[in-house]
Short mmCIF file of C-alpha atoms in Angstrom, two decimals:
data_model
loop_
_atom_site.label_atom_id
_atom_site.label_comp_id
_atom_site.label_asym_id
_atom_site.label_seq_id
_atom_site.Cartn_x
_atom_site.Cartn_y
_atom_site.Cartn_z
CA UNK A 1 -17.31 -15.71 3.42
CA UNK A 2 -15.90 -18.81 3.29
CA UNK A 3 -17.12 -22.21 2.11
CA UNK A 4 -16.83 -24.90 4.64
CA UNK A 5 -18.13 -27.64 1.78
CA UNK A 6 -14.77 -29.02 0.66
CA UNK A 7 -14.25 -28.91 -3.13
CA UNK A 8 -13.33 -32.24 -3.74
CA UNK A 9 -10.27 -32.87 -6.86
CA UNK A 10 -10.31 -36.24 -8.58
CA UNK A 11 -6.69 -36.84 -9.38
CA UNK A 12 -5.98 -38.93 -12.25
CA UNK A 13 -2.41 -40.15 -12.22
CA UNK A 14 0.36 -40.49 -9.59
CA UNK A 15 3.05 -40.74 -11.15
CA UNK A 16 6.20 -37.89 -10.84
CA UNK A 17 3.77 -35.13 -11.23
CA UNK A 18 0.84 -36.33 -9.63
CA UNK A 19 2.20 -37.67 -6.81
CA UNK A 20 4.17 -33.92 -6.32
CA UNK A 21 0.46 -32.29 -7.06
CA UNK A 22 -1.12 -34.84 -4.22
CA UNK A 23 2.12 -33.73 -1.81
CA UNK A 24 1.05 -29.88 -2.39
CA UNK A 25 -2.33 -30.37 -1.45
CA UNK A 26 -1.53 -31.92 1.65
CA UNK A 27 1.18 -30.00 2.97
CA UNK A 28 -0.28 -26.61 1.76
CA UNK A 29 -4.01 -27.36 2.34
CA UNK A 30 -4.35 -24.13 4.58
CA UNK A 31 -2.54 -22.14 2.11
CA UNK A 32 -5.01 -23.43 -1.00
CA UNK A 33 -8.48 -22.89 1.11
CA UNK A 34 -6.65 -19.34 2.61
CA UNK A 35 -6.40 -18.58 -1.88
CA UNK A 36 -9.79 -20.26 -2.90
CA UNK A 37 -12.29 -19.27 -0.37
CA UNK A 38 -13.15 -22.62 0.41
CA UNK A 39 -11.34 -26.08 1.36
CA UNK A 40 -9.66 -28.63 -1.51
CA UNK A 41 -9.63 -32.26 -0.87
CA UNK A 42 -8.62 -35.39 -2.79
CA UNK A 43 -11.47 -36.98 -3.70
CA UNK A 44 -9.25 -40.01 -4.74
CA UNK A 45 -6.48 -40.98 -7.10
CA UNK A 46 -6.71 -43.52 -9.74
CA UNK A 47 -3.38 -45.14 -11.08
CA UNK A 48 -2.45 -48.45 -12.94
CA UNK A 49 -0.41 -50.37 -10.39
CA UNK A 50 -1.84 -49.66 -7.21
CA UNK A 51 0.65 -51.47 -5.30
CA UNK A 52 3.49 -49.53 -6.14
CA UNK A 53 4.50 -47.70 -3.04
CA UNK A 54 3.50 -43.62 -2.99
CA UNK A 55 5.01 -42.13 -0.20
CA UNK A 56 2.97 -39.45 1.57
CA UNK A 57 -0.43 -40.80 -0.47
CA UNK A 58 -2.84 -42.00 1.53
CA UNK A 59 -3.11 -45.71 0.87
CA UNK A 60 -7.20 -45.28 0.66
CA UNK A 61 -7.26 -42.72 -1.83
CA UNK A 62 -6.07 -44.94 -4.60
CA UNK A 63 -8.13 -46.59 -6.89
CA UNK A 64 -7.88 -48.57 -10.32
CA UNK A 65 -11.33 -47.93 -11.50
CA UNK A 66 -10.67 -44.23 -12.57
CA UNK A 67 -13.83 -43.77 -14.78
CA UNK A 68 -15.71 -44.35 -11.53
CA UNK A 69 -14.01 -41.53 -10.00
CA UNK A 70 -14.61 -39.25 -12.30
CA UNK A 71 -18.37 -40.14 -12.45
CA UNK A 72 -18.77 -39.41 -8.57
CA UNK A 73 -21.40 -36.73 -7.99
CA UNK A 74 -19.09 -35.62 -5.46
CA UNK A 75 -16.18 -34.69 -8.01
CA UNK A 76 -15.94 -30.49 -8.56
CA UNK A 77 -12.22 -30.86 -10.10
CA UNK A 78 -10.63 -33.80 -12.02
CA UNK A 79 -6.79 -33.29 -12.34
CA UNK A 80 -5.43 -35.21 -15.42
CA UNK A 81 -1.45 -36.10 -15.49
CA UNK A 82 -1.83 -39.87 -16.67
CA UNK A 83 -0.87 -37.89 -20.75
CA UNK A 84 -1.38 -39.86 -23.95
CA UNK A 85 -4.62 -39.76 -26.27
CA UNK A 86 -6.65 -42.57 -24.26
CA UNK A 87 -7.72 -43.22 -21.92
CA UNK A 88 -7.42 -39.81 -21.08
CA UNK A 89 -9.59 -37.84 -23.76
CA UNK A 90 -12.54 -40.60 -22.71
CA UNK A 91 -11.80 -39.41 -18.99
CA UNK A 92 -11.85 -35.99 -19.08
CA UNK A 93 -15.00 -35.82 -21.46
CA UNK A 94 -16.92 -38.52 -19.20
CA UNK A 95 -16.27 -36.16 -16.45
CA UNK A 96 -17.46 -32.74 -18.15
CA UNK A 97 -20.80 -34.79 -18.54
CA UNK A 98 -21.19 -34.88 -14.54
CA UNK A 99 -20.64 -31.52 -13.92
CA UNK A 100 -16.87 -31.86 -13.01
CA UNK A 101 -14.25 -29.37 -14.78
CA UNK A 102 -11.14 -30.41 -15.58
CA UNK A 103 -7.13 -29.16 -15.11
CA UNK A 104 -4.58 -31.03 -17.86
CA UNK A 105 -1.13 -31.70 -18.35
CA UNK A 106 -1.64 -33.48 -21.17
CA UNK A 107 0.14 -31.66 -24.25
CA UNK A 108 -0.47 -34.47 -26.70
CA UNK A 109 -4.61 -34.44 -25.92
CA UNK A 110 -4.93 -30.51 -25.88
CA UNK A 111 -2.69 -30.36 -29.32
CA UNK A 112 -4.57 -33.30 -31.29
CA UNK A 113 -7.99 -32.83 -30.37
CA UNK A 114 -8.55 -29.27 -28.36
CA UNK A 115 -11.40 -27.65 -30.10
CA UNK A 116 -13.44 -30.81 -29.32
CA UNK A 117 -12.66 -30.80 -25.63
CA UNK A 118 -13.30 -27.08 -25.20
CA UNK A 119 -16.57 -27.62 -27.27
CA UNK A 120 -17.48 -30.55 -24.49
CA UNK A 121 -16.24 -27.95 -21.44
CA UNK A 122 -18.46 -25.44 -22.89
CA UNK A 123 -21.83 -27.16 -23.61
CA UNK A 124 -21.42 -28.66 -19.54
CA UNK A 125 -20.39 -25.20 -18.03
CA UNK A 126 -16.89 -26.15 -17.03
CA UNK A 127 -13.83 -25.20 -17.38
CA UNK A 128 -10.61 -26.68 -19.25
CA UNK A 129 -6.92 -25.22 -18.29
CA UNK A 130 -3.78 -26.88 -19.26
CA UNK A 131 -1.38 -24.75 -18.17
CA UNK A 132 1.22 -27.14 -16.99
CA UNK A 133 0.98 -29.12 -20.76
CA UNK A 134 3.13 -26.44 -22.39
CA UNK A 135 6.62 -25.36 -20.74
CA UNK A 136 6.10 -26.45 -16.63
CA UNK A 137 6.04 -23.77 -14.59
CA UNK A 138 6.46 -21.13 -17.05
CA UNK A 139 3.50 -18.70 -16.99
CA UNK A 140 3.06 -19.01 -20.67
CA UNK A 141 -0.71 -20.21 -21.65
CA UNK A 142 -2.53 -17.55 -19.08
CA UNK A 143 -0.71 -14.49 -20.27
CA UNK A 144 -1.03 -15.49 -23.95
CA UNK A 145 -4.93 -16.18 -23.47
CA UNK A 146 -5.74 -13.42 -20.90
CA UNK A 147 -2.96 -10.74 -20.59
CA UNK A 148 -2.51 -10.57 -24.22
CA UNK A 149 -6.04 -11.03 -25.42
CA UNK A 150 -6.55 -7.52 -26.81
CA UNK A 151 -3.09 -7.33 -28.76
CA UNK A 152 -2.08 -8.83 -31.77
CA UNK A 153 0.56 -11.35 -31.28
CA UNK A 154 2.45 -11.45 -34.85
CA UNK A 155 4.98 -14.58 -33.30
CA UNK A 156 6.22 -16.76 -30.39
CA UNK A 157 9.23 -18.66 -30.78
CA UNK A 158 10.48 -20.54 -28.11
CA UNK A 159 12.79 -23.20 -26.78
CA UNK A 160 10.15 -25.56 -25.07
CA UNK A 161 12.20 -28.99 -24.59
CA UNK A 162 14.65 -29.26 -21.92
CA UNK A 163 15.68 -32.60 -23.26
CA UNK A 164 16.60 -31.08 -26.44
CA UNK A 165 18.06 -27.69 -25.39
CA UNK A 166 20.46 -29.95 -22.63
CA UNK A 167 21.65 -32.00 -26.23
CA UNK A 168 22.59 -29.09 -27.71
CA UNK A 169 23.91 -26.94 -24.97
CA UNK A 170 26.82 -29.92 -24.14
CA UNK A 171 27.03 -30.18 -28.07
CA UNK A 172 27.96 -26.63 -27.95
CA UNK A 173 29.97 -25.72 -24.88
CA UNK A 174 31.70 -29.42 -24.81
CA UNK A 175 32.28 -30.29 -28.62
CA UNK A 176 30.37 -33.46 -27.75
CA UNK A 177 28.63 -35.51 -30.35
CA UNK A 178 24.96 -35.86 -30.44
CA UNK A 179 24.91 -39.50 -29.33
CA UNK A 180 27.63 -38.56 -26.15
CA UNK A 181 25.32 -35.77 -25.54
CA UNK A 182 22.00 -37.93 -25.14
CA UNK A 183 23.92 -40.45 -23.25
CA UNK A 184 24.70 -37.44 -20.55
CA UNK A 185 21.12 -36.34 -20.70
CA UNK A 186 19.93 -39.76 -20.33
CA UNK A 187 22.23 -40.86 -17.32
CA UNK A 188 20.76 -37.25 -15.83
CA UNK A 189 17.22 -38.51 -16.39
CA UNK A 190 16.39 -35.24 -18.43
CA UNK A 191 15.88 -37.81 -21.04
CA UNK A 192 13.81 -40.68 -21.55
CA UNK A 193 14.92 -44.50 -22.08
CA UNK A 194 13.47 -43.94 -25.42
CA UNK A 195 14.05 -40.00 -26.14
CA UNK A 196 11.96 -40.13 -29.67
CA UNK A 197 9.57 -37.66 -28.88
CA UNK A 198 12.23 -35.40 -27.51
CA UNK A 199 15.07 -35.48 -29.99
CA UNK A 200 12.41 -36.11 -33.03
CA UNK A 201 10.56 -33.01 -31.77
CA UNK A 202 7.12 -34.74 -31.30
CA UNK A 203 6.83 -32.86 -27.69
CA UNK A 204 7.48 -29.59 -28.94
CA UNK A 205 5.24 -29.75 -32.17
CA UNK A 206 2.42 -30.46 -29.58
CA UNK A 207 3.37 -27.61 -27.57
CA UNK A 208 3.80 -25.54 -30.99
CA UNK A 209 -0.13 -26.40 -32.01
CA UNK A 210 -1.46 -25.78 -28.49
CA UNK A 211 0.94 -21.55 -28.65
CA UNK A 212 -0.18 -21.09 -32.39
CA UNK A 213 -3.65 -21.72 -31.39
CA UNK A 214 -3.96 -19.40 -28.34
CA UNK A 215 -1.83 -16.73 -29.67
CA UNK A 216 -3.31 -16.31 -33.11
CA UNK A 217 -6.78 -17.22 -32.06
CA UNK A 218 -7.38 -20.01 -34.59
CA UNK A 219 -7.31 -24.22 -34.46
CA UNK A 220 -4.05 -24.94 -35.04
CA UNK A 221 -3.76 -29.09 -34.37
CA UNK A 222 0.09 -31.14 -33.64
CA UNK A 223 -0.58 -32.12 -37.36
CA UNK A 224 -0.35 -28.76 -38.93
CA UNK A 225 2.94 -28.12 -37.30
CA UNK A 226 5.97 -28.62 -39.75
CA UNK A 227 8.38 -31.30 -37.19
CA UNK A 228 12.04 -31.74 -37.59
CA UNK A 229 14.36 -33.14 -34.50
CA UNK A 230 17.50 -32.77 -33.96
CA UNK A 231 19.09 -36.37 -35.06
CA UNK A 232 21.08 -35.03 -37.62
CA UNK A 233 22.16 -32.38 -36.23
CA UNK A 234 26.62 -32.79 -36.21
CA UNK A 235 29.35 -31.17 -34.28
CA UNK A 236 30.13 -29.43 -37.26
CA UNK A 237 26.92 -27.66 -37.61
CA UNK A 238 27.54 -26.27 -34.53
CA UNK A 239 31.02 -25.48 -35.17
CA UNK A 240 29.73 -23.44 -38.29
CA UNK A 241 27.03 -21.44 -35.99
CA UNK A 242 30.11 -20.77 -33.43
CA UNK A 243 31.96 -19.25 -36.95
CA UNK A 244 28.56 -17.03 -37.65
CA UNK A 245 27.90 -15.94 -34.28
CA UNK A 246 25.08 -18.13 -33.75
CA UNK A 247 24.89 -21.29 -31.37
CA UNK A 248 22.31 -24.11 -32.82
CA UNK A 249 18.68 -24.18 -30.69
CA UNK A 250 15.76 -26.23 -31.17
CA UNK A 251 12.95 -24.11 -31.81
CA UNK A 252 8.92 -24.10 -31.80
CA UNK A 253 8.32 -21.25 -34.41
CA UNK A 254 4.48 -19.71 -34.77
CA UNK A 255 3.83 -16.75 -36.73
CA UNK A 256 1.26 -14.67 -38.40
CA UNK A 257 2.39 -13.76 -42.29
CA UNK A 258 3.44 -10.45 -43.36
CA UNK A 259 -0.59 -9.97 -44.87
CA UNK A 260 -1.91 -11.36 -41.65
CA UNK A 261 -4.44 -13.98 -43.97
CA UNK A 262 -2.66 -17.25 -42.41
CA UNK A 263 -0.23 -18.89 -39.67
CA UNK A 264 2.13 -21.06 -39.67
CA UNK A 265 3.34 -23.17 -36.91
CA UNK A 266 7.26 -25.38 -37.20
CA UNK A 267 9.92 -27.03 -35.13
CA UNK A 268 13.43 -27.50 -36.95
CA UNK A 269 17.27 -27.06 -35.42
CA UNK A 270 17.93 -23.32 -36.40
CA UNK A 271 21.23 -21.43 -36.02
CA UNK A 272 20.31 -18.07 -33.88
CA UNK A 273 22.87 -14.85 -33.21
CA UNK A 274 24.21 -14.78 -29.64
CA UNK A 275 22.83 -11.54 -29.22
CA UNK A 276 19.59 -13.03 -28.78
CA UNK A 277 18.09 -13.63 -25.77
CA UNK A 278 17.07 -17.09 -26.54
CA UNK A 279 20.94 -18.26 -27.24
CA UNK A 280 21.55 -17.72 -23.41
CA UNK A 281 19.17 -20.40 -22.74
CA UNK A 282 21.29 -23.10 -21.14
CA UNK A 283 21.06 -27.10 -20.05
CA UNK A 284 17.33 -28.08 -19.63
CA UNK A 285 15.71 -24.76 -19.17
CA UNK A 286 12.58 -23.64 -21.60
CA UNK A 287 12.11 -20.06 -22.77
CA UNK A 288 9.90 -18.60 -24.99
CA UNK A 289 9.95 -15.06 -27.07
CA UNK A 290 6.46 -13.43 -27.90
CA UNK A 291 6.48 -10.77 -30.14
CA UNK A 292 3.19 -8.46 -30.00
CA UNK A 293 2.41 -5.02 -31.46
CA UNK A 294 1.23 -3.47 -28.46
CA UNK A 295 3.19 -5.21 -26.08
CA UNK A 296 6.59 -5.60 -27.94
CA UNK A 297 8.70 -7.66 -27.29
CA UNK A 298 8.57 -10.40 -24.08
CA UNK A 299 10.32 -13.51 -22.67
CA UNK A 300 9.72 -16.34 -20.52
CA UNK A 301 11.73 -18.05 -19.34
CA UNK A 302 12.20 -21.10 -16.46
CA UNK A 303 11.99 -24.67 -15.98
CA UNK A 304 9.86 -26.69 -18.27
CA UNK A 305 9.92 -29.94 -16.88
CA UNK A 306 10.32 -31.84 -14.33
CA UNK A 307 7.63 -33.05 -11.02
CA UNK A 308 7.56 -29.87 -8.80
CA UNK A 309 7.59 -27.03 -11.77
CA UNK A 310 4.60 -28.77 -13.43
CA UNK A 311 2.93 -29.33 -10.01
CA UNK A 312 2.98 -26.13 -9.95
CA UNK A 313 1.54 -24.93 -13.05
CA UNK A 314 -0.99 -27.87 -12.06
CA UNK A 315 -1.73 -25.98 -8.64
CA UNK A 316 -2.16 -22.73 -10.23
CA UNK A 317 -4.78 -23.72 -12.90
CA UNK A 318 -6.52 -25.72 -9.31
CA UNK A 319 -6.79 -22.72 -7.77
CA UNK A 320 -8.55 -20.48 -10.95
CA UNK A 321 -11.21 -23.33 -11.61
CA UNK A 322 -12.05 -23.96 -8.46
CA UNK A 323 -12.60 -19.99 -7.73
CA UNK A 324 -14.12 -20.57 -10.91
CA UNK A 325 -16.64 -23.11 -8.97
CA UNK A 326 -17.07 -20.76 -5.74
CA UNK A 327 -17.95 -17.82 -8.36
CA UNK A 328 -21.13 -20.06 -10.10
CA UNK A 329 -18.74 -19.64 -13.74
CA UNK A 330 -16.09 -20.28 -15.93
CA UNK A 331 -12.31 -18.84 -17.00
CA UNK A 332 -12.13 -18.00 -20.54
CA UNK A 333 -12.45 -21.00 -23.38
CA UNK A 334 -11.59 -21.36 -26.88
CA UNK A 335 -9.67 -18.93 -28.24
CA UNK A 336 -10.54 -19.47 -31.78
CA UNK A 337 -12.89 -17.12 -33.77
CA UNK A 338 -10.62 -16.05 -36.66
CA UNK A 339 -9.96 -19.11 -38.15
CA UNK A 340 -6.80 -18.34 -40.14
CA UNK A 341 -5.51 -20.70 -42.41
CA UNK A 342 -2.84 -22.80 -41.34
CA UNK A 343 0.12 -22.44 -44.09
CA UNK A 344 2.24 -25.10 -45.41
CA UNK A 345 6.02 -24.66 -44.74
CA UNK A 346 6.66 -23.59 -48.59
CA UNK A 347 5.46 -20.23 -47.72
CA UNK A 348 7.77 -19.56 -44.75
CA UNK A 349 10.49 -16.84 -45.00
CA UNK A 350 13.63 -16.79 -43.47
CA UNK A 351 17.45 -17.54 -44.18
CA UNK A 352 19.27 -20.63 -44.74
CA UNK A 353 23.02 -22.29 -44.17
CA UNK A 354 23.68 -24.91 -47.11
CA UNK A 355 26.50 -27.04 -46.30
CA UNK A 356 27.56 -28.88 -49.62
CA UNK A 357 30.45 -31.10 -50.34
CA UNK A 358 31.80 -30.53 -54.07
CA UNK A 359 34.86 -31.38 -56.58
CA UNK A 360 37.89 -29.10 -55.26
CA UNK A 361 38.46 -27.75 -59.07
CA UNK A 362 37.76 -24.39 -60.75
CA UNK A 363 34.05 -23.65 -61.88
CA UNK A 364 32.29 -25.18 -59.00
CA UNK A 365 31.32 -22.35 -56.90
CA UNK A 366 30.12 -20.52 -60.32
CA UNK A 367 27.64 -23.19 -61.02
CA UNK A 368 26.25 -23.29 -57.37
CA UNK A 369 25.94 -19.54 -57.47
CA UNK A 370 24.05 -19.96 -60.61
CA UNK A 371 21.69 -22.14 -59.24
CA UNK A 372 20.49 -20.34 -56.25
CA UNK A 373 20.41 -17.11 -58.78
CA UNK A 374 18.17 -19.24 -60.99
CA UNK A 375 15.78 -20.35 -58.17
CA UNK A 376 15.60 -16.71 -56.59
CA UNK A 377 17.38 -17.13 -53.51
CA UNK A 378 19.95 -14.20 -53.25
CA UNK A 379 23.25 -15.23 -51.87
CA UNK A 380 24.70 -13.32 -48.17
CA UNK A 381 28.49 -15.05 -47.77
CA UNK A 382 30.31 -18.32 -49.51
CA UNK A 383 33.33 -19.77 -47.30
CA UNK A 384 34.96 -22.99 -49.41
CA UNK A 385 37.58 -25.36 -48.01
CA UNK A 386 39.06 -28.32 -49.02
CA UNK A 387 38.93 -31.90 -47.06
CA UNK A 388 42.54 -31.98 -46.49
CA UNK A 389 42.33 -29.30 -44.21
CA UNK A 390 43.79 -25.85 -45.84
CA UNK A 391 42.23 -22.93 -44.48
CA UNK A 392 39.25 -21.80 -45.63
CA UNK A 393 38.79 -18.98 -47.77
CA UNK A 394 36.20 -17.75 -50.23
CA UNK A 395 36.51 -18.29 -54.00
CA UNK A 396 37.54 -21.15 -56.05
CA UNK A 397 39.52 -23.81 -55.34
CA UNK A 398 42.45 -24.62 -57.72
CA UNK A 399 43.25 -28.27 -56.65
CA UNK A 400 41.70 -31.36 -57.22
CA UNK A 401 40.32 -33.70 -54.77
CA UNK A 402 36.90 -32.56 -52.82
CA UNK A 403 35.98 -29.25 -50.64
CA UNK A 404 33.28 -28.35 -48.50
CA UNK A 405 31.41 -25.36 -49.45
CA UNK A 406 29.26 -23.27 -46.88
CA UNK A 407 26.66 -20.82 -48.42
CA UNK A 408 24.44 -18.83 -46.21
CA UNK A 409 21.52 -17.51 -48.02
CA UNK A 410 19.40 -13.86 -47.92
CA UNK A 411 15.81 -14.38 -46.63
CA UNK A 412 13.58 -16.40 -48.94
CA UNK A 413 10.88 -18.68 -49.34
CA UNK A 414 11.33 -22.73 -48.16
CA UNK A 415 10.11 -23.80 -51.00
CA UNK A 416 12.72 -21.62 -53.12
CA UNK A 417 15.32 -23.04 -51.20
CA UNK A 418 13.66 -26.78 -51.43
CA UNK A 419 14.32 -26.57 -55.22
CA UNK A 420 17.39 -25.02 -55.33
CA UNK A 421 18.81 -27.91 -53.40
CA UNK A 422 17.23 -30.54 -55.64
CA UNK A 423 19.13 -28.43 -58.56
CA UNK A 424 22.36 -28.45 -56.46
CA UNK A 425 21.88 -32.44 -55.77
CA UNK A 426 21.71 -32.55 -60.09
CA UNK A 427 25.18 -31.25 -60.39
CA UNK A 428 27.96 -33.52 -61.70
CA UNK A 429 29.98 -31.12 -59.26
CA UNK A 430 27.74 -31.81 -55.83
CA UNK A 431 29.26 -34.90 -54.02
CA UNK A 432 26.03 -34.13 -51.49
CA UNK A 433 24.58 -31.49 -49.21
CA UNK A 434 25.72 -32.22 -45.96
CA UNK A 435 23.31 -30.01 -44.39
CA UNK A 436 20.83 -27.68 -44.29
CA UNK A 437 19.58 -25.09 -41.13
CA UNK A 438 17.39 -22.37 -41.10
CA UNK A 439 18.49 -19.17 -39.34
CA UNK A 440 16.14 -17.19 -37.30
CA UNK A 441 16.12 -14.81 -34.79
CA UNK A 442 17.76 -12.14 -36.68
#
């Protein structure tokens, strides 16, 4: 039968994705009590600068004093989208404490300090889904922590920045520079006045901790994940992928090792064939590849930004909790019980494309070969060409002057490679390595 008590949502934040979550209720109020079983209401929405003006919020919903809100006996549901560490985590655990449960956006929170909040859910009998806080309105953290609960998930790598995948994508189809390329994604407001936690791949290393932890079943914190961005990242790294078959991606990498005793969890520019699905993955868009035994192989794939997408995601976690409420219990918590190590990024496998400046003179590819031989990393292909632009071709070169040599390496261990190019930077005969990117996907 259905509930004529409203459910009543605190919503904390009003910004481009509350404000689009406050719309949705309104407009689609029928639809929402039609899918619950009962009527949804805003209870009241706290923001910072209440005089800004909200269109379609009504004006006496808004408040300033948002720990209030969250206190109200009234409260069933507090939406958070406000993000950051504070006051947020103080929010959301003052309102477990009065019986409320809680629906997140907030990446950062759920990847620094998870286990705690799902420990405060638990001992108040609510419920804590943050759906929307990893890829929008992909259907990503549900299937991972429900739909794949009895498999064994052995990796998930994923494109889960638009911002980033938009740089690369114009690097790649244009020939732009990085710095043209931000300026397009910033002028399309898919990037941020100040993009650091985009292009330094702080966003995606909190969506890497929050994957690794529900896939693998194990605490896996934003601090465990190995970060690089995509700064140094040239147009002639991606002209070398375009000469391998590969375009250049920035990836959030999670994986169970070969003797299933630990995890790792990264985010680094890798080179990836075009074959795989992942390479299609164009502008802004997020998609994500989860590899299970069972299961096999599966993508996701959609927008991962952006106010309505989120909203959504938002919407859809609304609707489970508050069914949740209706039912008297609560959606599935923690997903940690086996406690795997976390690895450090020494241990990780996979292949690598050195590019190194050297002396243009005989000899020089024969001591770089010996290096990598000496530090165990086998050798795949060499291509050498010299700066004043003859063709390139692999062997020696005979002529003075410098050359640029690009080695692509077998599989092996980072911290192999690590040392070999410490060796490499030792040689009378290495001007400097002008980069380094993993290759995965292979």
């Amino acid at each position: 039968m259905m509930r004529t008590r409203p459910l009543k949502v605190a919503l904390l934040g009003c910004g481009v994705v509350g404000s689009e979550v406050a719309r949705i209720m309104t407009t689609h109020a029928d639809d929402l009590t039609a899918r619950i079983g009962a009527p949804v209401e805003l209870a009241g929405i706290a923001v910072r600068r209440p005089d800004r003006v909200r269109a379609g919020v009504p004006a006496e919903l808004i408040t300033t004093d948002a720990t209030e809100l969250v206190k109200r006996d009234d409260v069933d549901v507090v939406v958070e989208v406000i993000g950051g560490i504070e006051p947020a985590r103080t929010l959301i655990t003052t309102a477990f404490e009065h019986g409320a449960s809680v629906v997140s956006a907030n990446k950062a929170l759920v990847a620094a300090d998870g286990a705690a909040l799902h420990a405060a859910a638990e001992a108040n009998g609510a419920d804590l889904y943050y759906e929307a806080a990893v890829a929008g309105a992909i259907p990503l953290v549900r299937p991972l922590r429900e739909s794949l609960a009895g498999d064994k998930v052995n990796r998930v790598l994923g494109i889960v920045n638009g911002t980033t995948n938009f740089i690369l994508d114009k690097m790649d189809s244009t020939g732009a520079g990085y710095s043209e390329a931000l300026d397009e994604a910033t002028a399309l407001g898919y990037a941020e006045a100040d993009p650091t936690a985009d292009v330094e791949g702080f966003d995606a290393a909190a969506k890497a901790a929050i994957l690794a932890g529900i896939a693998f079943h194990t605490r896996v914190t934003i601090d465990d994940v190995h970060r690089e961005g995509l700064t140094e990242v040239t147009a002639s790294d991606i002209a070398s992928a375009k000469r391998m078959g590969c375009t250049v991606k920035l990836l959030a990498i999670c994986e169970r090792a070969a003797d299933g005793a630990s995890v790792t969890a990264r985010v680094h520019p890798a080179m990836i064939p075009l074959t795989h699905p992942l390479a299609s993955v164009r502008e802004a868009y997020n998609a994500v590849f989860v590899e299970a035994e069972a299961a096999g192989q599966l993508m996701f794939y959609g927008p991962g930004a952006g106010g309505s997408p989120t909203a959504s995601a938002v919407l859809g976690d609304l609707v489970a909790v508050c069914r949740n409420k209706l039912a008297e219990t609560t959606g599935p918590g923690e997903s940690a019980y086996t406690q795997l190590p976390v690895g450090p990024m020494g241990d990780v496998v996979t292949r690598y494309h050195i590019s190194l400046d050297v002396a243009d003179k005989p000899g020089v590819l024969a001591q770089v070969a010996t290096v990598f031989a000496e530090h165990g990393v086998s050798i795949d292909t060499v291509r050498q060409q010299s700066k004043d632009g003859g063709a390139a071709r692999s062997g020696e070169a005979e002529n003075g002057g410098e050359a640029s040599l690009v080695v692509v390496t077998h599989r092996a261990a980072d911290a192999a490679l690590s040392s070999t190019v410490g060796a490499l930077r030792d040689l009378d005969t290495v001007r400097g390595v002008a980069s380094i990117m993993r290759v995965e996907g292979e």
